[in-house]
XYZ file of C-alpha atoms in Angstrom:
247
model
C 118.135 113.485 119.094
C 115.827 114.643 121.878
C 116.529 118.330 121.322
C 115.965 118.313 117.513
C 112.823 116.218 117.963
C 111.428 118.617 120.556
C 112.254 121.591 118.335
C 110.510 120.110 115.299
C 107.495 119.116 117.380
C 107.285 122.671 118.723
C 107.474 124.178 115.242
C 104.848 121.854 113.793
C 102.354 122.050 116.646
C 102.427 125.853 116.687
C 101.526 126.073 112.981
C 97.742 126.241 112.430
C 98.187 124.674 108.992
C 99.491 121.483 110.620
C 96.233 120.850 112.465
C 94.052 121.921 109.559
C 95.833 119.512 107.245
C 95.762 116.638 109.712
C 92.051 117.239 110.324
C 91.447 117.341 106.583
C 93.309 114.026 106.239
C 91.020 112.373 108.767
C 87.829 113.853 107.352
C 88.603 113.157 103.688
C 89.700 109.611 104.417
C 86.604 108.816 106.469
C 83.922 110.773 104.571
C 85.007 109.852 101.062
C 85.449 106.231 102.064
C 81.968 106.194 103.601
C 80.549 107.844 100.495
C 82.143 105.190 98.299
C 80.772 102.480 100.575
C 77.322 104.016 100.344
C 77.396 103.466 96.579
C 77.231 99.712 97.228
C 73.667 98.595 97.835
C 71.869 95.266 97.790
C 70.339 96.352 94.505
C 73.642 96.818 92.686
C 75.665 94.333 94.710
C 73.827 91.041 95.083
C 74.951 88.386 97.536
C 77.656 87.185 97.350
C 79.092 90.591 96.498
C 82.053 90.479 94.110
C 83.016 94.091 94.828
C 86.170 94.591 96.899
C 84.339 96.525 99.631
C 87.476 96.958 101.738
C 89.361 98.650 98.934
C 86.280 100.722 98.104
C 85.937 101.830 101.717
C 89.596 102.906 101.767
C 89.369 104.883 98.528
C 89.361 108.155 100.508
C 93.125 107.697 100.867
C 93.461 108.583 97.190
C 92.385 112.154 97.964
C 93.651 112.593 101.531
C 97.181 111.790 100.330
C 97.172 115.273 98.782
C 96.821 116.926 102.221
C 99.666 114.738 103.500
C 101.850 115.838 100.603
C 101.124 119.502 101.416
C 101.876 118.898 105.099
C 105.291 117.414 104.279
C 106.132 120.176 101.767
C 105.117 122.967 104.143
C 107.206 121.615 107.014
C 110.401 122.417 105.086
C 109.266 124.837 102.411
C 107.797 127.289 104.937
C 111.164 127.569 106.674
C 112.877 128.479 103.417
C 110.163 130.977 102.434
C 110.331 132.789 105.792
C 114.089 132.494 106.250
C 113.716 130.679 109.578
C 115.798 127.797 108.196
C 118.886 129.871 109.061
C 117.766 130.143 112.679
C 117.130 126.397 112.746
C 120.558 125.567 111.414
C 122.246 128.029 113.722
C 120.612 126.401 116.729
C 121.130 122.839 115.370
C 124.041 122.682 112.895
C 123.645 118.953 112.321
C 121.592 119.002 109.137
C 120.998 115.266 108.972
C 119.568 115.387 112.477
C 117.294 118.282 111.530
C 115.938 116.410 108.507
C 115.617 113.122 110.395
C 113.744 114.872 113.217
C 111.311 116.491 110.791
C 110.725 113.135 109.125
C 110.153 111.377 112.454
C 107.712 113.925 113.850
C 105.814 114.171 110.561
C 105.590 110.379 110.357
C 104.127 110.095 113.853
C 101.557 112.828 113.289
C 100.534 111.492 109.893
C 100.319 107.916 111.215
C 97.992 109.051 114.014
C 95.752 111.028 111.674
C 95.828 108.292 109.062
C 94.895 105.610 111.590
C 91.982 107.685 112.837
C 90.735 108.337 109.284
C 91.147 104.744 108.078
C 89.534 103.161 111.145
C 86.696 105.686 111.011
C 86.145 104.831 107.350
C 85.994 101.103 108.081
C 83.724 101.748 111.056
C 81.323 103.731 108.926
C 81.375 100.990 106.327
C 80.078 98.528 108.921
C 77.062 100.758 109.351
C 76.505 101.398 105.630
C 77.366 98.295 103.647
C 74.801 95.540 103.266
C 77.628 92.987 103.743
C 80.276 94.867 105.728
C 83.878 93.656 105.847
C 84.665 91.597 108.963
C 86.894 93.470 111.376
C 89.690 95.756 110.210
C 91.733 93.809 107.566
C 95.321 94.133 108.713
C 97.170 94.544 105.418
C 94.812 97.070 103.779
C 94.470 99.039 107.016
C 98.174 99.125 107.834
C 99.113 99.694 104.210
C 96.741 102.630 103.815
C 98.226 104.331 106.876
C 101.733 103.721 105.562
C 100.758 105.218 102.177
C 99.834 108.495 103.909
C 103.050 108.505 105.928
C 105.197 107.827 102.855
C 103.443 110.562 100.849
C 104.150 113.025 103.683
C 107.817 112.080 103.511
C 107.665 112.476 99.735
C 106.458 116.061 100.226
C 109.220 116.736 102.734
C 111.814 115.306 100.330
C 110.659 117.397 97.384
C 110.580 120.607 99.443
C 114.111 119.883 100.719
C 115.337 119.373 97.183
C 113.511 122.310 95.561
C 113.452 124.771 98.512
C 110.058 125.929 97.321
C 106.680 124.849 98.687
C 104.654 125.525 95.556
C 107.108 123.724 93.285
C 107.273 120.739 95.645
C 103.476 120.448 95.847
C 103.058 120.820 92.079
C 105.640 118.137 91.319
C 104.277 115.903 94.066
C 100.710 116.165 92.808
C 101.960 115.312 89.344
C 103.594 112.143 90.697
C 100.471 111.176 92.639
C 97.771 111.939 90.108
C 99.084 112.782 86.625
C 101.229 109.673 86.160
C 98.312 107.261 86.887
C 96.134 109.191 84.394
C 98.825 108.864 81.741
C 99.066 105.172 82.462
C 95.395 104.821 81.575
C 95.712 106.917 78.431
C 98.574 104.980 76.890
C 97.398 102.583 74.192
C 100.188 100.062 74.767
C 99.129 97.353 77.271
C 102.803 96.655 77.929
C 103.544 100.222 78.986
C 100.290 100.469 80.927
C 101.347 97.432 82.941
C 104.830 98.861 83.505
C 103.541 102.210 84.694
C 101.005 100.575 86.985
C 103.738 98.349 88.373
C 106.496 100.950 88.879
C 104.675 104.250 89.346
C 104.475 105.005 93.086
C 100.723 105.416 93.548
C 99.184 102.740 91.309
C 101.687 100.291 92.797
C 101.155 101.379 96.425
C 97.349 101.298 96.229
C 97.513 97.579 95.442
C 98.066 97.038 99.170
C 94.383 97.878 99.718
C 93.129 95.020 97.568
C 91.522 91.970 99.193
C 90.029 90.328 96.075
C 91.236 89.423 92.582
C 94.888 89.712 93.665
C 95.962 87.714 90.581
C 94.806 90.575 88.351
C 97.024 93.179 90.029
C 100.021 94.563 88.149
C 102.112 94.062 91.287
C 101.538 92.207 94.557
C 100.276 94.256 97.545
C 103.375 94.503 99.754
C 105.871 94.878 96.863
C 103.569 97.584 95.501
C 103.809 99.519 98.751
C 107.561 98.923 98.624
C 107.695 100.831 95.328
C 106.321 103.980 97.034
C 108.657 103.402 99.978
C 111.627 103.173 97.615
C 110.660 106.490 95.938
C 110.230 108.221 99.323
C 113.460 106.802 100.742
C 115.521 107.635 97.649
C 114.217 111.199 97.452
C 114.667 111.718 101.161
C 118.276 110.506 100.961
C 118.923 112.691 97.929
C 117.282 115.636 99.718
C 119.456 114.990 102.746
C 122.649 115.054 100.679
C 121.573 118.227 98.895
C 120.526 119.813 102.212
C 123.936 118.943 103.646
C 125.948 120.324 100.729
C 124.133 123.597 100.016
C 124.074 126.785 102.026
C 120.820 127.659 103.754
């Protein structure tokens, strides 16, 4: 696996878009989280504060996930649009290894950027909030980083299936943002609860909660597991399709 991993790392690090998107992930996560934290003041949040300040501080993930989706989609879609996928498969005929190497390198890069953004957001919250969260809560912090990694893999999976960057990004954004909006628009409480429980993003974001856990549609770790299941299933399906079709 060393050769495919090195090849994928070389391709990703030489693309300017990779570093722009990773930088945007860090900035959006930190700045939007800090902005959300700044909305909590002693005037609107008396002591003891009932607001889930940890979840509020990590709300930047809801926007930075879009840059991660684009990063994952571009990593495969760009090769199809330029035709370099043929060169890749000529040099490395093992398609499962190619896809696994892309997923591994993307996961490491996204995890690093996500960790920097999430920890920066929590650090800024300590300076802004009147009653800052103590330390870096393990589950919300780790879960938020994993959300970004899984969304990147979702983008990679969709681009592998569709062979088109724009189509993969459009469908991915619909999954991330349109489905939660529809869940809020449906009049049926039963279907609202089902969509919040089984849609990837409403379910996954429950991992950020530190208060009122009994009101969540799904528990934190199982909620993250829903997103993981979507990403894993689509990646496996993309791998099969990638293996069976011509480049």
